[in-house]
mmCIF file of C-alpha atoms in Angstrom:
data_model
loop_
_atom_site.group_PDB
_atom_site.id
_atom_site.type_symbol
_atom_site.label_atom_id
_atom_site.label_comp_id
_atom_site.label_asym_id
_atom_site.label_seq_id
_atom_site.Cartn_x
_atom_site.Cartn_y
_atom_site.Cartn_z
ATOM 1 C CA MET Q 1 78.779 115.623 166.606
ATOM 2 C CA LYS Q 2 79.206 116.451 162.918
ATOM 3 C CA TYR Q 3 80.101 113.871 160.328
ATOM 4 C CA ARG Q 4 81.622 114.903 157.028
ATOM 5 C CA SER Q 5 79.972 113.807 153.847
ATOM 6 C CA GLY Q 6 81.091 114.623 150.337
ATOM 7 C CA PHE Q 7 84.593 115.850 149.527
ATOM 8 C CA VAL Q 8 85.994 113.348 152.063
ATOM 9 C CA THR Q 9 89.679 112.457 151.908
ATOM 10 C CA ASN Q 10 92.107 110.481 154.080
ATOM 11 C CA SER Q 11 94.370 113.512 154.459
ATOM 12 C CA SER Q 12 94.434 115.856 157.460
ATOM 13 C CA SER Q 13 93.498 118.700 155.125
ATOM 14 C CA SER Q 14 92.304 119.229 151.587
ATOM 15 C CA SER Q 15 92.823 122.035 149.116
ATOM 16 C CA TYR Q 16 90.214 123.170 146.646
ATOM 17 C CA ILE Q 17 90.451 125.298 143.544
ATOM 18 C CA VAL Q 18 87.231 126.948 142.500
ATOM 19 C CA ALA Q 19 86.141 129.590 140.020
ATOM 20 C CA TYR Q 20 83.456 132.178 140.638
ATOM 21 C CA LYS Q 21 82.080 135.206 138.863
ATOM 22 C CA ASN Q 22 83.121 138.502 140.421
ATOM 23 C CA THR Q 23 79.609 139.776 141.185
ATOM 24 C CA GLU Q 24 78.420 141.868 144.122
ATOM 25 C CA LYS Q 25 76.655 138.830 145.590
ATOM 26 C CA ASN Q 26 79.779 136.682 145.318
ATOM 27 C CA LYS Q 27 81.965 139.500 146.607
ATOM 28 C CA GLU Q 28 80.127 139.368 149.926
ATOM 29 C CA LEU Q 29 80.405 135.573 150.067
ATOM 30 C CA THR Q 30 84.058 135.324 149.026
ATOM 31 C CA GLU Q 31 85.721 138.544 150.214
ATOM 32 C CA SER Q 32 87.795 136.944 152.976
ATOM 33 C CA PHE Q 33 86.968 133.268 152.482
ATOM 34 C CA PHE Q 34 89.711 132.114 150.085
ATOM 35 C CA ASP Q 35 93.435 131.810 150.790
ATOM 36 C CA TYR Q 36 94.502 132.894 147.284
ATOM 37 C CA LYS Q 37 92.637 134.609 144.450
ATOM 38 C CA TYR Q 38 93.692 135.114 140.848
ATOM 39 C CA LYS Q 39 91.672 137.713 138.975
ATOM 40 C CA THR Q 40 94.040 138.145 136.040
ATOM 41 C CA LYS Q 41 96.401 135.941 134.078
ATOM 42 C CA GLU Q 42 99.217 138.177 135.331
ATOM 43 C CA ASN Q 43 98.346 137.346 138.978
ATOM 44 C CA LEU Q 44 98.269 133.669 138.063
ATOM 45 C CA ALA Q 45 101.623 133.926 136.273
ATOM 46 C CA LYS Q 46 103.252 135.560 139.331
ATOM 47 C CA CYS Q 47 102.044 132.682 141.484
ATOM 48 C CA ILE Q 48 103.427 130.088 139.077
ATOM 49 C CA LEU Q 49 106.783 131.851 138.837
ATOM 50 C CA LYS Q 50 107.082 131.930 142.611
ATOM 51 C CA PHE Q 51 105.902 128.344 143.124
ATOM 52 C CA PHE Q 52 108.112 126.831 140.421
ATOM 53 C CA GLY Q 53 111.087 129.143 141.089
ATOM 54 C CA CYS Q 54 111.309 130.474 137.535
ATOM 55 C CA HIS Q 55 112.147 133.904 136.159
ATOM 56 C CA THR Q 56 109.828 133.880 133.139
ATOM 57 C CA LEU Q 57 106.471 132.346 132.387
ATOM 58 C CA GLU Q 58 107.939 130.760 129.264
ATOM 59 C CA GLU Q 59 110.516 129.000 131.430
ATOM 60 C CA ALA Q 60 107.863 127.852 133.927
ATOM 61 C CA LEU Q 61 105.535 126.507 131.246
ATOM 62 C CA LYS Q 62 108.235 124.083 130.098
ATOM 63 C CA ASN Q 63 107.259 122.165 133.221
ATOM 64 C CA GLU Q 64 104.297 119.956 132.282
ATOM 65 C CA GLN Q 65 102.605 120.371 135.658
ATOM 66 C CA ALA Q 66 102.939 124.168 135.578
ATOM 67 C CA LYS Q 67 101.602 124.324 132.021
ATOM 68 C CA LYS Q 68 98.595 122.152 132.848
ATOM 69 C CA TYR Q 69 97.803 124.257 135.931
ATOM 70 C CA TYR Q 70 98.249 127.567 134.100
ATOM 71 C CA ASP Q 71 96.185 126.545 131.060
ATOM 72 C CA ARG Q 72 93.343 125.231 133.186
ATOM 73 C CA MET Q 73 93.135 128.283 135.443
ATOM 74 C CA ALA Q 74 93.692 130.818 132.634
ATOM 75 C CA LYS Q 75 90.726 129.323 130.771
ATOM 76 C CA PHE Q 76 88.408 130.327 133.619
ATOM 77 C CA ILE Q 77 90.022 133.762 134.021
ATOM 78 C CA ARG Q 78 89.520 134.466 130.295
ATOM 79 C CA LYS Q 79 85.816 133.676 130.784
ATOM 80 C CA GLY Q 80 85.560 136.335 133.501
ATOM 81 C CA TYR Q 81 85.925 134.122 136.567
ATOM 82 C CA VAL Q 82 88.092 134.656 139.606
ATOM 83 C CA VAL Q 83 90.082 131.509 140.375
ATOM 84 C CA ALA Q 84 90.561 130.890 144.085
ATOM 85 C CA GLU Q 85 92.186 128.351 146.358
ATOM 86 C CA LYS Q 86 91.138 127.238 149.819
ATOM 87 C CA ARG Q 87 92.852 124.802 152.174
ATOM 88 C CA ILE Q 88 90.498 123.236 154.718
ATOM 89 C CA ASP Q 89 91.489 121.228 157.772
ATOM 90 C CA PHE Q 90 89.774 117.842 157.976
ATOM 91 C CA TYR Q 91 87.977 118.784 161.198
ATOM 92 C CA ASP Q 92 86.820 122.212 159.997
ATOM 93 C CA CYS Q 93 83.271 121.181 159.114
ATOM 94 C CA ASP Q 94 81.914 124.747 159.089
ATOM 95 C CA THR Q 95 84.313 125.936 156.386
ATOM 96 C CA GLN Q 96 83.715 122.721 154.456
ATOM 97 C CA GLU Q 97 79.958 123.373 154.558
ATOM 98 C CA GLN Q 98 80.457 126.982 153.390
ATOM 99 C CA LEU Q 99 82.433 125.807 150.375
ATOM 100 C CA GLU Q 100 79.903 123.103 149.542
ATOM 101 C CA LEU Q 101 77.095 125.697 149.694
ATOM 102 C CA LEU Q 102 78.966 128.074 147.373
ATOM 103 C CA ILE Q 103 79.223 125.269 144.833
ATOM 104 C CA LYS Q 104 75.754 123.807 145.375
ATOM 105 C CA ASN Q 105 74.068 127.205 145.034
ATOM 106 C CA GLY Q 106 75.859 127.884 141.762
ATOM 107 C CA ASN Q 107 78.058 130.651 143.157
ATOM 108 C CA ALA Q 108 81.261 128.721 142.430
ATOM 109 C CA VAL Q 109 82.517 125.894 140.228
ATOM 110 C CA LEU Q 110 84.818 123.241 141.682
ATOM 111 C CA ILE Q 111 87.851 122.947 139.416
ATOM 112 C CA GLU Q 112 90.037 120.640 141.449
ATOM 113 C CA GLU Q 113 90.408 119.024 144.847
ATOM 114 C CA PHE Q 114 93.761 117.819 146.125
#
């Protein structure tokens, strides 16, 4: 039986936002792993518009939560990272271990867990 350690929450699932460099090595590791990937600020903006139900980025960024999210993620994209999101079920220990290894081995940076 596996026991989870690290990244433990009381929720039935957790979501993680990470950033990784778009290298050949990381491409193999991340190609189909993440639920969402944002390689450009334009991709990120489209996501925010859809999520917050706005027509323009200017309108969306009036929302404090949207602005905080956009600014934080755009900072990594400007530095050449791909920002990605992954939702993991509490009992999915294998996927949890994969994510932890990506971070531990320096292939990804954990931005946020929620």
